[in-house]
Tab-separated table of C-alpha atoms and ligand atoms in Angstrom:
chain	number	residue	atom	x	y	z
A	1	MET	CA	87.680	-12.253	-142.272
A	2	LYS	CA	85.354	-15.248	-142.224
A	3	ASN	CA	82.405	-14.121	-140.160
A	4	ILE	CA	81.104	-11.485	-142.529
A	5	ALA	CA	78.189	-12.039	-144.900
A	6	VAL	CA	77.306	-9.660	-147.718
A	7	ILE	CA	73.523	-9.392	-148.137
A	8	GLU	CA	72.658	-9.627	-151.832
A	9	HIS	CA	69.179	-8.684	-152.983
A	10	PRO	CA	68.029	-6.496	-155.886
A	11	LEU	CA	66.009	-4.248	-153.569
A	12	VAL	CA	68.964	-3.832	-151.235
A	13	ALA	CA	71.092	-2.720	-154.204
A	14	HIS	CA	68.267	-0.429	-155.394
A	15	TYR	CA	67.829	1.425	-152.106
A	16	LEU	CA	71.555	1.511	-151.351
A	17	THR	CA	72.078	3.265	-154.697
A	18	ILE	CA	69.529	5.924	-153.689
A	19	LEU	CA	71.358	6.389	-150.380
A	20	ARG	CA	74.735	6.724	-152.090
A	21	ASP	CA	73.522	9.380	-154.544
A	22	ARG	CA	74.538	12.858	-153.356
A	23	GLN	CA	71.421	14.285	-155.054
A	24	THR	CA	69.088	12.315	-152.769
A	25	PRO	CA	67.369	14.756	-150.412
A	26	SER	CA	67.152	14.031	-146.679
A	27	SER	CA	63.430	13.146	-146.920
A	28	GLU	CA	64.091	10.447	-149.545
A	29	PHE	CA	67.220	9.312	-147.704
A	30	LYS	CA	65.144	8.675	-144.548
A	31	HIS	CA	62.461	6.880	-146.527
A	32	SER	CA	64.992	4.660	-148.347
A	33	ILE	CA	66.953	3.647	-145.245
A	34	ASP	CA	63.645	2.865	-143.582
A	35	ARG	CA	62.581	0.613	-146.511
A	36	LEU	CA	66.007	-1.047	-146.376
A	37	SER	CA	65.580	-1.799	-142.681
A	38	TYR	CA	62.452	-3.873	-143.477
A	39	ILE	CA	64.131	-5.768	-146.325
A	40	ILE	CA	67.262	-6.531	-144.307
A	41	ALA	CA	65.253	-7.455	-141.207
A	42	SER	CA	63.161	-9.978	-143.135
A	43	ILE	CA	66.318	-11.592	-144.561
A	44	PHE	CA	68.093	-11.515	-141.216
A	45	TYR	CA	65.165	-12.879	-139.191
A	46	ALA	CA	65.020	-16.009	-141.389
A	47	ASP	CA	67.272	-17.759	-138.825
A	48	LEU	CA	65.200	-17.009	-135.716
A	49	LYS	CA	64.319	-19.978	-133.527
A	50	ALA	CA	60.602	-20.715	-133.434
A	51	GLU	CA	58.511	-23.183	-131.430
A	52	LYS	CA	55.424	-25.170	-132.289
A	53	VAL	CA	52.190	-23.822	-130.785
A	54	ASN	CA	48.658	-25.148	-130.700
A	55	ILE	CA	45.968	-22.780	-131.913
A	56	THR	CA	42.382	-22.983	-133.081
A	57	THR	CA	41.309	-21.233	-136.278
A	58	PRO	CA	37.631	-20.314	-136.749
A	59	LEU	CA	37.325	-23.778	-138.347
A	60	LYS	CA	39.535	-26.227	-136.442
A	61	ALA	CA	42.386	-26.897	-134.026
A	62	THR	CA	45.800	-26.826	-135.699
A	63	THR	CA	49.446	-26.076	-135.000
A	64	GLY	CA	51.523	-23.062	-135.887
A	65	ALA	CA	54.881	-21.570	-134.967
A	66	LYS	CA	55.919	-18.608	-132.846
A	67	VAL	CA	59.330	-17.017	-132.464
A	68	LYS	CA	60.705	-18.068	-129.092
A	69	GLN	CA	64.104	-16.416	-129.125
A	70	SER	CA	64.791	-13.364	-127.031
A	71	VAL	CA	65.978	-10.569	-129.342
A	72	VAL	CA	67.577	-7.293	-128.292
A	73	LEU	CA	68.127	-4.554	-130.867
A	74	LEU	CA	71.046	-2.240	-130.163
A	75	PRO	CA	71.193	0.745	-132.532
A	76	ILE	CA	74.390	2.770	-132.220
A	77	LEU	CA	73.288	6.406	-131.938
A	78	ARG	CA	72.599	8.287	-133.962
A	79	ALA	CA	72.777	6.707	-137.400
A	80	GLY	CA	71.812	3.216	-136.167
A	81	LEU	CA	68.322	4.556	-135.418
A	82	GLY	CA	67.794	4.783	-139.184
A	83	LEU	CA	67.988	0.989	-139.463
A	84	THR	CA	65.810	0.186	-136.477
A	85	ARG	CA	62.193	0.533	-137.595
A	86	GLY	CA	61.940	-2.559	-139.838
A	87	PHE	CA	63.521	-4.729	-137.137
A	88	ILE	CA	61.003	-3.498	-134.537
A	89	ASP	CA	57.914	-3.588	-136.740
A	90	LEU	CA	58.544	-7.146	-137.950
A	91	LEU	CA	59.245	-8.371	-134.408
A	92	PRO	CA	57.536	-6.083	-131.889
A	93	GLU	CA	58.575	-8.471	-129.081
A	94	ALA	CA	62.213	-7.434	-129.640
A	95	ARG	CA	63.559	-5.212	-126.904
A	96	VAL	CA	65.324	-2.041	-127.904
A	97	SER	CA	68.454	-0.850	-126.164
A	98	HIS	CA	70.725	2.052	-127.137
A	99	MET	CA	74.467	2.638	-127.404
A	100	GLY	CA	75.411	6.310	-127.711
A	101	LEU	CA	78.775	6.750	-129.436
A	102	TYR	CA	80.299	9.485	-131.517
A	103	ARG	CA	83.655	9.564	-133.272
A	104	ASP	CA	86.131	12.126	-132.038
A	105	GLU	CA	86.884	14.143	-135.180
A	106	GLU	CA	90.651	14.186	-134.573
A	107	SER	CA	91.451	10.722	-133.232
A	108	LEU	CA	88.433	8.988	-134.914
A	109	LYS	CA	88.079	6.979	-131.651
A	110	PRO	CA	84.551	6.274	-130.380
A	111	ILE	CA	83.404	8.234	-127.337
A	112	LYS	CA	80.576	6.714	-125.308
A	113	TYR	CA	77.897	9.111	-124.058
A	114	TYR	CA	74.925	6.812	-123.414
A	115	PHE	CA	74.116	3.153	-122.795
A	116	LYS	CA	70.790	1.609	-121.821
A	117	PHE	CA	70.157	-2.116	-121.885
A	118	PRO	CA	67.283	-4.279	-120.572
A	119	ALA	CA	67.915	-6.569	-117.591
A	120	LEU	CA	67.892	-10.072	-119.093
A	121	LYS	CA	68.017	-13.469	-117.414
A	122	ASP	CA	68.897	-15.457	-120.536
A	123	LYS	CA	71.971	-13.566	-121.788
A	124	LYS	CA	73.576	-16.668	-123.268
A	125	ASP	CA	70.567	-17.433	-125.469
A	126	ALA	CA	69.584	-13.880	-126.387
A	127	LYS	CA	70.286	-12.671	-129.906
A	128	VAL	CA	71.691	-9.140	-129.885
A	129	ILE	CA	71.437	-7.210	-133.150
A	130	VAL	CA	73.720	-4.189	-133.314
A	131	LEU	CA	72.523	-1.700	-135.935
A	132	ASP	CA	74.894	0.832	-137.470
A	133	PRO	CA	74.875	1.722	-141.170
A	134	MET	CA	78.600	2.489	-141.349
A	135	ILE	CA	81.724	0.517	-140.348
A	136	ALA	CA	84.585	2.886	-141.156
A	137	THR	CA	87.676	2.501	-138.914
A	138	GLY	CA	85.736	-0.223	-137.072
A	139	GLY	CA	86.235	1.573	-133.742
A	140	SER	CA	82.533	1.915	-132.878
A	141	VAL	CA	81.756	-1.712	-133.649
A	142	ILE	CA	84.850	-2.995	-131.813
A	143	PHE	CA	83.862	-0.954	-128.748
A	144	THR	CA	80.302	-2.318	-128.886
A	145	ILE	CA	81.305	-5.967	-129.411
A	146	GLU	CA	83.808	-5.719	-126.515
A	147	TYR	CA	81.048	-4.270	-124.326
A	148	LEU	CA	78.592	-7.040	-125.211
A	149	LEU	CA	81.149	-9.842	-124.787
A	150	ASN	CA	82.021	-8.447	-121.336
A	151	MET	CA	78.311	-8.460	-120.472
A	152	GLY	CA	78.173	-12.199	-121.307
A	153	PHE	CA	76.374	-12.200	-124.675
A	154	ARG	CA	77.165	-15.109	-126.983
A	155	ASP	CA	75.042	-14.379	-130.073
A	156	ILE	CA	76.086	-10.931	-131.272
A	157	ASN	CA	75.173	-9.770	-134.769
A	158	VAL	CA	76.203	-6.513	-136.375
A	159	VAL	CA	74.079	-5.268	-139.273
A	160	SER	CA	75.543	-2.485	-141.423
A	161	LEU	CA	74.997	-1.024	-144.862
A	162	VAL	CA	78.521	-0.132	-145.931
A	163	CYS	CA	81.925	-1.232	-144.596
A	164	ALA	CA	85.487	-0.167	-145.297
A	165	PRO	CA	88.043	-2.978	-145.693
A	166	GLU	CA	90.225	-1.172	-143.114
A	167	GLY	CA	87.442	-1.436	-140.518
A	168	LEU	CA	86.912	-5.127	-141.187
A	169	LYS	CA	90.655	-5.741	-140.837
A	170	ALA	CA	90.707	-3.848	-137.518
A	171	ILE	CA	87.834	-6.004	-136.218
A	172	ASP	CA	89.579	-9.152	-137.442
A	173	ASN	CA	92.821	-8.162	-135.692
A	174	ARG	CA	91.150	-7.165	-132.424
A	175	PHE	CA	89.375	-10.452	-131.593
A	176	ASP	CA	90.768	-13.971	-131.210
A	177	ALA	CA	89.293	-17.085	-132.828
A	178	LYS	CA	87.175	-17.947	-129.761
A	179	GLU	CA	85.659	-14.464	-129.594
A	180	LYS	CA	85.017	-14.441	-133.339
A	181	ARG	CA	82.737	-17.448	-132.933
A	182	LEU	CA	80.446	-15.282	-130.773
A	183	PHE	CA	79.693	-12.550	-133.315
A	184	HIS	CA	78.766	-12.208	-136.972
A	185	LEU	CA	78.801	-9.222	-139.277
A	186	TYR	CA	76.265	-8.587	-142.036
A	187	THR	CA	76.665	-5.809	-144.557
A	188	CYS	CA	75.249	-4.739	-147.898
A	189	SER	CA	78.584	-3.625	-149.345
A	190	ILE	CA	82.323	-3.788	-148.718
A	191	ASP	CA	83.551	-0.565	-150.301
A	192	GLU	CA	86.981	0.436	-151.641
A	193	LYS	CA	88.710	2.264	-148.793
A	194	LEU	CA	88.720	4.970	-146.119
A	195	ASN	CA	89.809	8.474	-147.012
A	196	GLU	CA	92.186	10.614	-144.931
A	197	LYS	CA	89.232	11.910	-142.858
A	198	GLY	CA	88.003	8.413	-142.002
A	199	TYR	CA	85.078	8.469	-144.460
A	200	ILE	CA	84.185	5.401	-146.487
A	201	VAL	CA	84.839	5.731	-150.251
A	202	PRO	CA	82.654	5.689	-152.283
A	203	GLY	CA	80.357	5.274	-149.235
A	204	LEU	CA	77.317	7.476	-148.813
A	205	GLY	CA	78.694	10.379	-146.791
A	206	ASP	CA	77.801	11.053	-143.167
A	207	ALA	CA	74.891	8.730	-142.478
A	208	GLY	CA	73.739	10.433	-139.258
A	209	ASP	CA	73.765	13.889	-140.835
A	210	ARG	CA	71.901	12.705	-143.932
A	211	ILE	CA	69.227	10.863	-141.892
A	212	PHE	CA	68.643	13.720	-139.472
A	213	GLY	CA	69.233	16.597	-141.881
A	214	THR	CA	72.072	18.055	-139.788
A	215	ILE	CA	74.475	18.674	-142.682
B	301	PRP	C1	79.296	7.208	-137.537
B	301	PRP	C2	78.536	5.932	-137.851
B	301	PRP	C3	79.233	4.915	-137.007
B	301	PRP	C4	80.644	5.427	-136.948
B	301	PRP	C5	81.501	4.559	-137.812
B	301	PRP	O1	78.866	7.782	-136.360
B	301	PRP	O2	77.172	6.031	-137.590
B	301	PRP	O3	78.691	4.806	-135.716
B	301	PRP	O4	80.631	6.764	-137.455
B	301	PRP	O5	82.806	4.933	-137.737
B	301	PRP	P1	83.957	4.013	-137.147
B	301	PRP	O6	83.815	2.671	-137.756
B	301	PRP	O7	85.204	4.737	-137.582
B	301	PRP	O8	83.813	3.990	-135.643
B	301	PRP	P2	79.168	9.320	-136.001
B	301	PRP	O9	80.331	9.441	-135.087
B	301	PRP	O10	79.246	10.115	-137.263
B	301	PRP	O11	77.925	9.712	-135.123
B	301	PRP	P3	76.404	9.945	-135.548
B	301	PRP	O12	75.843	8.603	-135.942
B	301	PRP	O13	75.815	10.470	-134.287
B	301	PRP	O14	76.374	10.937	-136.681
B	302	URA	N1	80.518	7.573	-140.548
B	302	URA	C1	79.698	7.904	-141.572
B	302	URA	O1	78.540	8.272	-141.346
B	302	URA	N2	80.177	7.800	-142.829
B	302	URA	C2	81.424	7.403	-143.108
B	302	URA	O2	81.793	7.332	-144.294
B	302	URA	C3	82.278	7.086	-142.026
B	302	URA	C4	81.794	7.168	-140.765
């Protein structure tokens, strides 16, 4: 699959290792995923469109730059919330929407239970950033990309921590070449495989449970 980028950074590897470690307690897990959200957001936001602005410092008139692109963050509940804070804090103008999905334990298919999105005039220009730490079967991300394409978005970005090759293949198979030009995937790791229960191996376990302490 062409439209996937693996984010490489020593701090990303450092915090991801803490998240993967089964000994990491929930408090440190939360802290580490939070730190990661800032690091990834600052790398990801490097491509934002900015415009020149005129300002006056205490000493003189000069020019600067301000982000002009409309950004909508879309965490997939629950685990996506863990990646949201850095993206909001670094760009407080970003709007935050929510997609509530859970995987049916038997079929592993995503079930939608909540969706809230801002009314936007400039859908074609808006950058949507879907946040979900895990891409396992790919079902949740496929559902979300389909939803956003149907709504008319043309700049869809999915940020994850860990992906299974099976999930990436499912995403690749689901969308045609034209659709694939409208979304990009960013991850910190493409892992080995899915196990028989649909968990990513080696992965980091159940991200939502580890963030919220519901194990
Ligand atoms: C997890 C994870 C993803 C999904 C990935 O959610 O946060 O959303 O599974 O799996 P998929 O690629 O096979 O769709 P989960 O259903 O565990 O819900 P939670 O975040 O509320 O714990
Ligand atoms: N969801 C998770 O949280 N972890 C996995 O390994 C797969 C799906």
